[in-house]
CSV table of C-alpha atoms and ligand atoms in Angstrom, one decimal:
chain,number,residue,atom,x,y,z
A,22,MET,CA,125.0,143.4,103.6
A,23,GLY,CA,123.2,140.5,105.1
A,24,ARG,CA,120.0,138.5,104.8
A,25,LEU,CA,116.6,139.8,105.9
A,26,VAL,CA,113.1,138.6,106.5
A,27,MET,CA,110.5,141.3,105.8
A,28,LYS,CA,107.0,140.5,107.2
A,29,PHE,CA,103.9,142.5,106.2
A,30,GLY,CA,100.6,142.2,108.0
A,31,GLY,CA,97.1,142.4,106.6
A,32,THR,CA,96.7,146.1,106.6
A,33,SER,CA,100.0,146.5,104.6
A,34,VAL,CA,98.7,144.3,101.8
A,35,ALA,CA,95.0,145.3,102.0
A,36,ASP,CA,94.8,146.3,98.3
A,37,ILE,CA,96.9,146.5,95.1
A,38,GLU,CA,98.1,150.0,95.8
A,39,ARG,CA,99.5,148.9,99.2
A,40,ILE,CA,101.0,145.7,97.7
A,41,ARG,CA,102.9,148.0,95.3
A,42,ASN,CA,104.1,150.0,98.3
A,43,VAL,CA,105.3,146.8,99.9
A,44,ALA,CA,107.2,145.9,96.7
A,45,ARG,CA,108.9,149.3,96.9
A,46,HIS,CA,110.0,148.5,100.5
A,47,VAL,CA,111.4,145.2,99.3
A,48,LYS,CA,113.1,146.7,96.3
A,49,ARG,CA,114.8,149.2,98.5
A,50,GLU,CA,116.4,146.4,100.6
A,51,VAL,CA,117.4,144.4,97.6
A,52,ALA,CA,119.0,147.5,96.1
A,53,ALA,CA,120.9,148.0,99.3
A,54,GLY,CA,122.4,144.5,98.7
A,55,HIS,CA,120.2,142.4,101.1
A,56,GLU,CA,119.1,138.9,100.4
A,57,VAL,CA,115.4,139.0,101.2
A,58,ALA,CA,112.6,136.6,102.1
A,59,VAL,CA,109.2,138.3,102.4
A,60,VAL,CA,106.4,136.8,104.5
A,61,VAL,CA,102.9,138.1,104.0
A,62,SER,CA,99.5,137.8,105.7
A,63,ALA,CA,96.2,137.8,103.9
A,64,MET,CA,94.6,141.1,103.0
A,65,ALA,CA,93.0,142.7,106.0
A,66,GLY,CA,89.6,141.1,106.7
A,67,ALA,CA,90.2,138.3,104.3
A,68,THR,CA,90.8,135.6,106.9
A,69,ASN,CA,87.8,136.7,108.9
A,70,ARG,CA,85.6,136.3,105.9
A,71,LEU,CA,87.0,132.8,105.1
A,72,VAL,CA,86.5,131.7,108.7
A,73,GLU,CA,82.9,133.0,108.5
A,74,TRP,CA,82.3,131.0,105.3
A,75,CYS,CA,83.4,127.8,107.0
A,76,ARG,CA,81.0,128.5,109.8
A,77,GLU,CA,78.2,129.2,107.4
A,78,ALA,CA,78.9,126.0,105.4
A,79,SER,CA,78.6,124.0,108.6
A,80,ALA,CA,78.9,124.8,112.3
A,81,LEU,CA,80.7,121.6,112.8
A,82,HIS,CA,83.2,121.5,110.0
A,83,ASP,CA,86.2,119.3,109.3
A,84,ALA,CA,89.3,121.1,110.7
A,85,ARG,CA,91.4,120.0,107.7
A,86,GLU,CA,89.0,121.6,105.3
A,87,TYR,CA,88.9,124.7,107.4
A,88,ASP,CA,92.7,125.0,107.0
A,89,THR,CA,92.3,124.4,103.2
A,90,VAL,CA,89.9,127.4,103.1
A,91,VAL,CA,91.6,129.9,105.5
A,92,ALA,CA,95.1,129.3,104.1
A,93,SER,CA,93.9,130.6,100.7
A,94,GLY,CA,94.1,134.3,101.8
A,95,GLU,CA,97.9,134.2,102.0
A,96,GLN,CA,98.2,132.4,98.6
A,97,VAL,CA,96.5,135.4,97.0
A,98,THR,CA,98.8,138.0,98.6
A,99,SER,CA,102.1,136.1,98.1
A,100,GLY,CA,101.2,135.7,94.4
A,101,LEU,CA,100.2,139.3,94.0
A,102,LEU,CA,103.4,140.6,95.7
A,103,ALA,CA,105.5,138.4,93.5
A,104,ILE,CA,103.8,139.9,90.5
A,105,ALA,CA,104.2,143.5,91.8
A,106,LEU,CA,107.9,142.8,92.5
A,107,GLN,CA,108.5,141.4,89.0
A,108,ALA,CA,106.7,144.5,87.6
A,109,ALA,CA,109.1,146.6,89.5
A,110,GLY,CA,112.1,144.8,88.0
A,111,VAL,CA,112.8,142.6,91.0
A,112,ASN,CA,113.3,138.8,90.5
A,113,ALA,CA,110.8,137.1,92.8
A,114,ARG,CA,108.7,134.0,93.2
A,115,SER,CA,106.0,133.0,95.7
A,116,TRP,CA,106.2,129.9,98.0
A,117,GLN,CA,103.2,128.3,99.6
A,118,GLY,CA,103.7,126.5,102.9
A,119,TRP,CA,103.5,123.0,101.2
A,120,GLN,CA,106.0,124.0,98.6
A,121,LEU,CA,108.9,125.1,100.8
A,122,PRO,CA,107.8,123.0,102.7
A,123,ILE,CA,107.0,124.4,106.1
A,124,LYS,CA,106.4,121.2,108.0
A,125,THR,CA,104.0,121.4,111.0
A,126,SER,CA,102.2,119.2,113.5
A,127,ASP,CA,98.8,117.9,112.6
A,128,ALA,CA,97.0,120.2,115.1
A,129,HIS,CA,94.8,121.7,112.3
A,130,GLY,CA,93.8,125.3,113.1
A,131,SER,CA,96.7,125.8,115.5
A,132,ALA,CA,99.5,123.7,114.1
A,133,ARG,CA,103.1,124.1,115.3
A,134,ILE,CA,106.0,124.5,113.0
A,135,LEU,CA,108.4,121.6,113.2
A,136,ASP,CA,110.9,122.2,110.5
A,137,ILE,CA,111.7,124.5,107.5
A,138,ASN,CA,114.6,123.8,105.2
A,139,GLY,CA,116.0,127.2,104.1
A,140,GLU,CA,118.7,125.9,101.9
A,141,GLU,CA,116.8,126.1,98.6
A,142,LEU,CA,116.0,129.8,99.3
A,143,ILE,CA,119.6,130.5,100.1
A,144,LYS,CA,120.7,128.9,96.9
A,145,ARG,CA,118.3,131.0,94.9
A,146,PHE,CA,119.5,134.2,96.7
A,147,LYS,CA,123.0,133.4,95.5
A,148,GLU,CA,122.4,132.0,92.1
A,149,ARG,CA,119.4,134.1,90.8
A,150,LYS,CA,119.2,137.0,93.2
A,151,GLU,CA,115.6,135.8,93.7
A,152,VAL,CA,113.4,137.3,96.4
A,153,ALA,CA,111.3,134.6,98.1
A,154,VAL,CA,107.7,135.6,98.8
A,155,VAL,CA,106.4,133.2,101.4
A,156,SER,CA,102.8,132.8,102.4
A,157,GLY,CA,102.5,133.2,106.1
A,158,PHE,CA,100.1,131.4,108.4
A,159,GLN,CA,100.3,128.1,106.5
A,160,GLY,CA,102.2,124.8,106.5
A,161,ILE,CA,101.8,121.1,105.7
A,162,TYR,CA,101.5,118.0,107.8
A,163,PRO,CA,103.9,115.7,106.0
A,164,ASP,CA,102.3,112.4,107.0
A,165,THR,CA,99.0,113.2,105.3
A,166,GLY,CA,100.2,115.9,102.9
A,167,ARG,CA,97.5,118.2,104.1
A,168,VAL,CA,97.5,122.0,104.4
A,169,THR,CA,97.7,123.3,108.0
A,170,THR,CA,97.4,126.8,109.5
A,171,LEU,CA,99.2,128.1,112.6
A,172,GLY,CA,96.3,129.9,114.5
A,173,ARG,CA,95.2,133.5,114.1
A,174,GLY,CA,98.1,135.9,113.8
A,175,GLY,CA,100.3,133.0,112.8
A,176,SER,CA,102.1,134.8,110.0
A,177,ASP,CA,104.4,136.4,112.6
A,178,THR,CA,105.4,132.9,113.6
A,179,SER,CA,106.0,132.0,110.0
A,180,ALA,CA,108.3,135.0,109.6
A,181,VAL,CA,110.4,134.2,112.6
A,182,ALA,CA,110.6,130.5,111.6
A,183,VAL,CA,111.7,131.5,108.1
A,184,ALA,CA,114.3,133.9,109.6
A,185,ALA,CA,115.7,131.0,111.7
A,186,ALA,CA,115.8,128.7,108.7
A,187,ILE,CA,117.7,131.0,106.4
A,188,ARG,CA,119.8,132.3,109.3
A,189,ALA,CA,118.7,135.9,108.7
A,190,GLU,CA,120.4,138.7,110.5
A,191,ARG,CA,117.1,140.2,111.3
A,192,CYS,CA,113.3,139.7,111.0
A,193,ASP,CA,111.6,143.0,110.2
A,194,ILE,CA,107.9,143.1,111.2
A,195,TYR,CA,106.2,145.9,109.2
A,196,THR,CA,103.0,146.7,110.9
A,197,ASP,CA,100.5,149.5,111.6
A,198,VAL,CA,102.4,150.7,114.7
A,199,ASP,CA,106.0,152.0,114.6
A,200,GLY,CA,107.3,149.8,117.5
A,201,VAL,CA,106.7,148.5,120.9
A,202,TYR,CA,105.6,151.0,123.5
A,203,THR,CA,106.0,151.1,127.3
A,204,THR,CA,102.3,150.7,127.4
A,205,ASP,CA,99.2,151.2,125.2
A,206,PRO,CA,99.5,154.9,123.9
A,207,ARG,CA,95.7,155.1,123.8
A,208,VAL,CA,95.6,154.8,127.5
A,209,VAL,CA,98.8,156.7,128.3
A,210,PRO,CA,99.5,159.4,125.7
A,211,ARG,CA,103.0,159.8,127.2
A,212,ALA,CA,103.9,156.2,126.5
A,213,ARG,CA,107.3,155.9,124.9
A,214,ARG,CA,108.5,153.8,122.1
A,215,LEU,CA,111.2,151.4,123.3
A,216,ASP,CA,114.4,151.2,121.3
A,217,LYS,CA,115.1,147.7,122.5
A,218,ILE,CA,113.2,145.1,124.5
A,219,ALA,CA,114.5,141.7,125.6
A,220,PHE,CA,112.8,138.5,124.3
A,221,GLU,CA,111.6,137.5,127.8
A,222,GLU,CA,110.1,141.0,128.4
A,223,MET,CA,108.3,141.0,125.1
A,224,LEU,CA,107.0,137.5,125.8
A,225,GLU,CA,105.5,138.7,129.0
A,226,MET,CA,104.1,141.9,127.4
A,227,ALA,CA,102.5,139.9,124.6
A,228,SER,CA,101.2,137.2,127.0
A,229,LEU,CA,99.8,139.8,129.3
A,230,GLY,CA,97.8,141.7,126.8
A,231,ALA,CA,100.0,143.8,124.5
A,232,LYS,CA,98.9,142.8,121.0
A,233,VAL,CA,101.9,143.6,118.8
A,234,MET,CA,102.8,140.1,117.8
A,235,GLN,CA,101.6,136.5,118.2
A,236,VAL,CA,102.9,135.1,121.5
A,237,ARG,CA,104.3,132.0,119.8
A,238,SER,CA,106.4,134.0,117.4
A,239,ILE,CA,108.2,135.6,120.3
A,240,GLU,CA,108.8,132.2,122.0
A,241,LEU,CA,110.3,131.0,118.7
A,242,ALA,CA,112.5,134.1,118.3
A,243,MET,CA,113.8,133.6,121.8
A,244,VAL,CA,114.6,129.9,121.3
A,245,HIS,CA,116.4,130.5,117.9
A,246,GLN,CA,117.8,133.9,118.9
A,247,VAL,CA,116.2,135.6,115.9
A,248,ARG,CA,116.4,139.4,116.3
A,249,VAL,CA,113.0,140.9,115.5
A,250,PHE,CA,112.5,144.6,114.5
A,251,VAL,CA,109.0,146.0,114.8
A,252,ARG,CA,108.6,149.0,112.4
A,253,SER,CA,105.9,150.9,110.6
A,254,SER,CA,104.8,149.9,107.1
A,255,PHE,CA,103.3,153.4,106.5
A,256,ASP,CA,106.7,155.1,106.2
A,257,LYS,CA,107.3,156.0,102.6
A,258,PRO,CA,109.8,153.5,101.1
A,259,GLU,CA,111.6,156.3,99.3
A,260,ASP,CA,112.1,158.2,102.5
A,261,ILE,CA,114.0,155.4,104.2
A,262,ASP,CA,117.8,155.3,104.0
A,263,PRO,CA,118.7,151.6,104.4
A,264,HIS,CA,122.0,152.6,105.9
A,265,THR,CA,120.6,154.4,108.9
A,266,ALA,CA,118.6,152.9,111.7
A,267,PRO,CA,114.8,153.5,111.1
A,268,PRO,CA,112.4,154.1,114.0
A,269,GLY,CA,111.2,151.0,115.5
A,270,THR,CA,111.8,148.5,118.4
A,271,LEU,CA,114.4,145.7,118.3
A,272,ILE,CA,113.4,142.6,120.2
A,273,CYS,CA,116.7,140.9,121.1
A,274,ASP,CA,118.8,139.1,123.7
A,275,GLU,CA,119.2,141.0,126.9
A,276,ALA,CA,123.0,141.0,126.4
A,277,GLU,CA,122.4,143.5,123.5
A,278,ILE,CA,120.6,145.9,125.8
A,279,MET,CA,123.0,148.3,127.5
A,280,GLU,CA,120.8,150.6,129.5
A,281,GLN,CA,118.4,148.5,131.5
A,282,GLN,CA,115.4,150.1,133.1
A,283,VAL,CA,114.0,148.5,136.3
A,284,VAL,CA,110.6,148.4,134.7
A,285,THR,CA,110.4,148.3,130.9
A,286,GLY,CA,106.7,148.1,130.3
A,287,ILE,CA,103.2,147.9,131.7
A,288,ALA,CA,100.6,145.5,130.3
A,289,PHE,CA,97.0,145.2,131.2
A,290,SER,CA,94.2,142.9,130.3
A,291,LYS,CA,90.5,143.1,130.8
A,292,ASP,CA,89.9,139.6,129.6
A,293,GLU,CA,89.8,138.4,133.2
A,294,ALA,CA,87.3,136.9,135.6
A,295,GLN,CA,87.7,135.9,139.2
A,296,ILE,CA,86.2,132.9,141.0
A,297,SER,CA,86.2,132.5,144.8
A,298,ILE,CA,85.4,129.3,146.4
A,299,ARG,CA,84.7,129.7,150.1
A,300,ARG,CA,85.0,127.4,153.0
A,301,VAL,CA,86.5,124.5,151.2
A,302,GLN,CA,87.6,121.6,153.3
A,303,ASP,CA,91.3,122.2,154.1
A,304,LYS,CA,92.8,118.8,153.5
A,305,PRO,CA,95.4,117.3,151.0
A,306,GLY,CA,94.1,117.0,147.5
A,307,VAL,CA,91.6,119.9,147.6
A,308,ALA,CA,93.4,122.0,145.1
A,309,ALA,CA,93.7,119.0,142.8
A,310,SER,CA,89.9,118.4,143.1
A,311,ILE,CA,89.2,122.0,141.9
A,312,PHE,CA,91.9,122.4,139.2
A,313,GLY,CA,91.6,118.9,137.9
A,314,PRO,CA,88.1,119.4,136.4
A,315,LEU,CA,89.1,122.8,135.0
A,316,ALA,CA,92.1,121.3,133.3
A,317,GLU,CA,89.9,118.5,131.9
A,318,ALA,CA,87.6,121.2,130.5
A,319,ASN,CA,90.7,122.8,128.9
A,320,ILE,CA,90.3,126.0,130.9
A,321,ASN,CA,93.5,127.9,131.8
A,322,VAL,CA,93.8,129.1,135.3
A,323,ASP,CA,96.0,132.1,135.8
A,324,MET,CA,96.4,133.7,139.2
A,325,ILE,CA,95.7,131.6,142.4
A,326,VAL,CA,95.6,132.4,146.1
A,327,GLN,CA,94.7,130.2,148.9
A,328,ASN,CA,94.0,131.7,152.3
A,329,VAL,CA,95.1,130.3,155.6
A,330,SER,CA,92.2,128.6,157.2
A,331,GLU,CA,91.0,130.1,160.5
A,332,ASP,CA,90.0,127.0,162.2
A,333,GLY,CA,92.4,124.6,160.5
A,334,ARG,CA,89.4,122.9,158.8
A,335,ARG,CA,88.2,125.2,156.0
A,336,THR,CA,89.9,127.5,153.6
A,337,ASP,CA,89.1,130.0,150.8
A,338,LEU,CA,90.5,129.7,147.3
A,339,THR,CA,90.5,132.5,144.7
A,340,PHE,CA,91.7,132.2,141.1
A,341,THR,CA,91.3,133.8,137.7
A,342,VAL,CA,90.3,132.5,134.3
A,343,ALA,CA,89.7,134.2,130.9
A,344,ARG,CA,86.5,136.1,131.0
A,345,SER,CA,85.2,134.3,128.0
A,346,GLU,CA,85.6,131.0,129.9
A,347,LEU,CA,83.9,132.1,133.1
A,348,SER,CA,80.6,130.3,132.6
A,349,ARG,CA,82.3,127.1,131.5
A,350,ALA,CA,84.6,127.2,134.5
A,351,LEU,CA,81.7,127.7,136.9
A,352,ASP,CA,79.9,124.8,135.2
A,353,ALA,CA,82.9,122.5,135.7
A,354,ILE,CA,83.3,123.4,139.3
A,355,GLU,CA,79.6,123.0,140.1
A,356,LYS,CA,79.7,119.6,138.5
A,357,ALA,CA,82.6,118.6,140.8
A,358,ALA,CA,81.0,120.1,143.9
A,359,PRO,CA,80.5,116.8,145.7
A,360,GLN,CA,84.2,115.9,145.5
A,361,ILE,CA,85.4,119.4,146.3
A,362,GLY,CA,83.0,120.0,149.2
A,363,TYR,CA,82.6,123.8,149.5
A,364,LYS,CA,80.1,126.1,151.1
A,365,GLU,CA,80.0,129.0,148.7
A,366,ILE,CA,81.1,130.1,145.3
A,367,SER,CA,81.2,133.6,143.8
A,368,ALA,CA,82.4,135.1,140.5
A,369,ASP,CA,83.3,138.6,139.4
A,370,ALA,CA,83.8,139.4,135.7
A,371,ASN,CA,84.5,143.1,136.4
A,372,VAL,CA,88.2,142.6,137.1
A,373,ALA,CA,91.3,143.4,135.2
A,374,LYS,CA,95.0,142.5,135.5
A,375,VAL,CA,97.7,145.0,135.5
A,376,SER,CA,101.4,143.9,135.2
A,377,ILE,CA,104.8,145.6,135.4
A,378,ILE,CA,107.5,143.9,133.5
A,379,GLY,CA,111.3,144.3,133.4
A,380,ILE,CA,114.4,142.1,133.6
A,381,GLY,CA,115.9,144.8,135.7
A,382,MET,CA,113.7,143.6,138.5
A,383,ARG,CA,116.0,140.7,139.1
A,384,ALA,CA,118.7,142.9,140.5
A,385,HIS,CA,116.5,145.5,142.2
A,386,PRO,CA,114.6,144.9,145.4
A,387,GLY,CA,111.6,147.0,146.3
A,388,VAL,CA,110.1,147.1,142.8
A,389,ALA,CA,106.8,145.5,143.8
A,390,GLN,CA,106.6,147.8,146.8
A,391,THR,CA,106.5,150.9,144.5
A,392,MET,CA,103.6,149.3,142.7
A,393,PHE,CA,101.6,148.5,145.8
A,394,ARG,CA,102.2,152.0,147.3
A,395,THR,CA,101.3,153.7,144.0
A,396,LEU,CA,98.0,151.8,143.8
A,397,SER,CA,97.2,152.4,147.4
A,398,ASP,CA,97.9,156.2,147.0
A,399,LYS,CA,95.1,156.1,144.4
A,400,GLY,CA,92.8,154.2,146.6
A,401,ILE,CA,92.9,151.1,144.4
A,402,ASN,CA,92.4,147.8,146.1
A,403,ILE,CA,94.5,144.8,145.1
A,404,GLN,CA,92.5,141.6,145.0
A,405,VAL,CA,95.2,139.1,143.9
A,406,ILE,CA,98.9,139.3,143.4
A,407,SER,CA,101.2,137.0,141.4
A,408,THR,CA,104.8,137.4,140.6
A,409,SER,CA,107.6,135.9,138.5
A,410,GLU,CA,111.2,136.8,138.2
A,411,ILE,CA,110.6,139.6,135.8
A,412,LYS,CA,107.0,140.6,136.4
A,413,VAL,CA,104.4,141.5,139.1
A,414,SER,CA,100.7,141.3,138.3
A,415,VAL,CA,97.8,142.5,140.3
A,416,LEU,CA,94.1,142.0,139.9
A,417,ILE,CA,92.0,145.1,140.5
A,418,ALA,CA,88.5,146.3,139.7
A,419,GLU,CA,88.1,146.9,136.0
A,420,GLU,CA,87.0,150.5,136.4
A,421,TYR,CA,90.4,151.5,137.8
A,422,VAL,CA,92.6,150.0,135.0
A,423,GLU,CA,93.3,153.2,133.2
A,424,LEU,CA,94.0,155.1,136.4
A,425,ALA,CA,96.3,152.4,137.6
A,426,VAL,CA,98.3,152.1,134.4
A,427,ARG,CA,98.8,155.9,134.2
A,428,ALA,CA,99.9,156.1,137.8
A,429,LEU,CA,102.3,153.2,137.5
A,430,HIS,CA,103.7,154.6,134.2
A,431,SER,CA,104.7,157.8,136.0
A,432,ALA,CA,105.8,156.0,139.2
A,433,TYR,CA,108.4,154.0,137.2
A,434,GLU,CA,109.5,157.1,135.3
A,435,LEU,CA,108.4,155.8,131.9
A,436,ASP,CA,106.6,159.0,130.8
A,437,THR,CA,108.1,160.9,127.9
A,438,ALA,CA,109.4,164.3,128.9
B,24,LIG,N1,95.8,135.9,108.1
B,24,LIG,C1,95.9,135.3,109.3
B,24,LIG,C2,95.0,135.9,110.3
B,24,LIG,O1,94.3,136.9,110.0
B,24,LIG,C3,97.3,135.2,109.8
B,24,LIG,C4,98.0,136.5,110.1
B,24,LIG,O2,97.5,137.6,109.6
B,24,LIG,O3,98.9,136.6,110.9
B,24,LIG,O4,95.0,135.5,111.5
B,25,LIG,MG1,99.1,140.1,112.6
């Protein structure tokens, strides 16, 4: 039996009773002969409360002190889980980010993991059969010795990084859903749980709106080839046979996936807004004059279309930004109006993006056409299209999102029987 990382999110450690339940899950794997490192989040709601306290203390607070405060939620749960494990007869100790250490950049509040040395944990597995309980979400910036955090949802990233560092055979993410679905089951009741999904597909799904794991954790898993298994923490530990495959979704290299669908999943996001700038001077440098000020204001631009100009002198440009950034984006453009030289600007916050994703698309022509036909059959107008090797995204009116997702889910034969 090999080495495992088991990660538990906030709802799984929300109170002492649930922490005991987590301890039973861990004990099961240890009993089956696994070497185990556990990564925990803070209790559900705890981090929000800590963030709120920082804001209350001062609207403009020191980011280093913010990290000191918000990292504390995970310190509590790692200690409590170690206690619960010991009480259950399992040798265990907690590790804070600074103790391991989990070295990160100095970007307080959204630090990046640079290095974790897993050798000490491996030594303790061998010599003491000791379970490591690692606080997720936190690290240390070695140059200053200060506590850092990885950004909201960051304990997924901690888990994958620990798995890479100890060369785990798998990183199990225990969460409140029992896997990754073809699309959101609340929108499409006939959505199916996927047995496997390729890293690249999962990365697209997460970036495009599926909220199973932090996007960065999947990037990291892809780079280090860490196999990640998304499974439910609500299954009774005693009902699980560690020798048979439990329900869940394996996120893995595409080489491990035998049966490849053309489209694996459908993602959607309502956090979109569209900006159209009409009758811009059509000359070299115009795109730079628009997107430069947006980049300076730290605003991400997603989809872009530029129309052919009718008279060779003026053109229209349409693009999307996150809805929460719309007013800042409009501000930045209006300030740069003299340099851009446009006649008209309009914005629409009632748009949404729907995307089909699948590595099978690379080998199959006509996939996008099915999408366009399906939407047109439903009378849904496409406002912007963007594509990559493994996805096609369209921007449509927000009111049609559910209809579009359901129709596409059937069109690509993803519905359960
Ligand atoms: N506790 C942190 C948060 O709520 C990290 C995590 O749960 O992944 O964002
Ligand atoms: Mg989470």
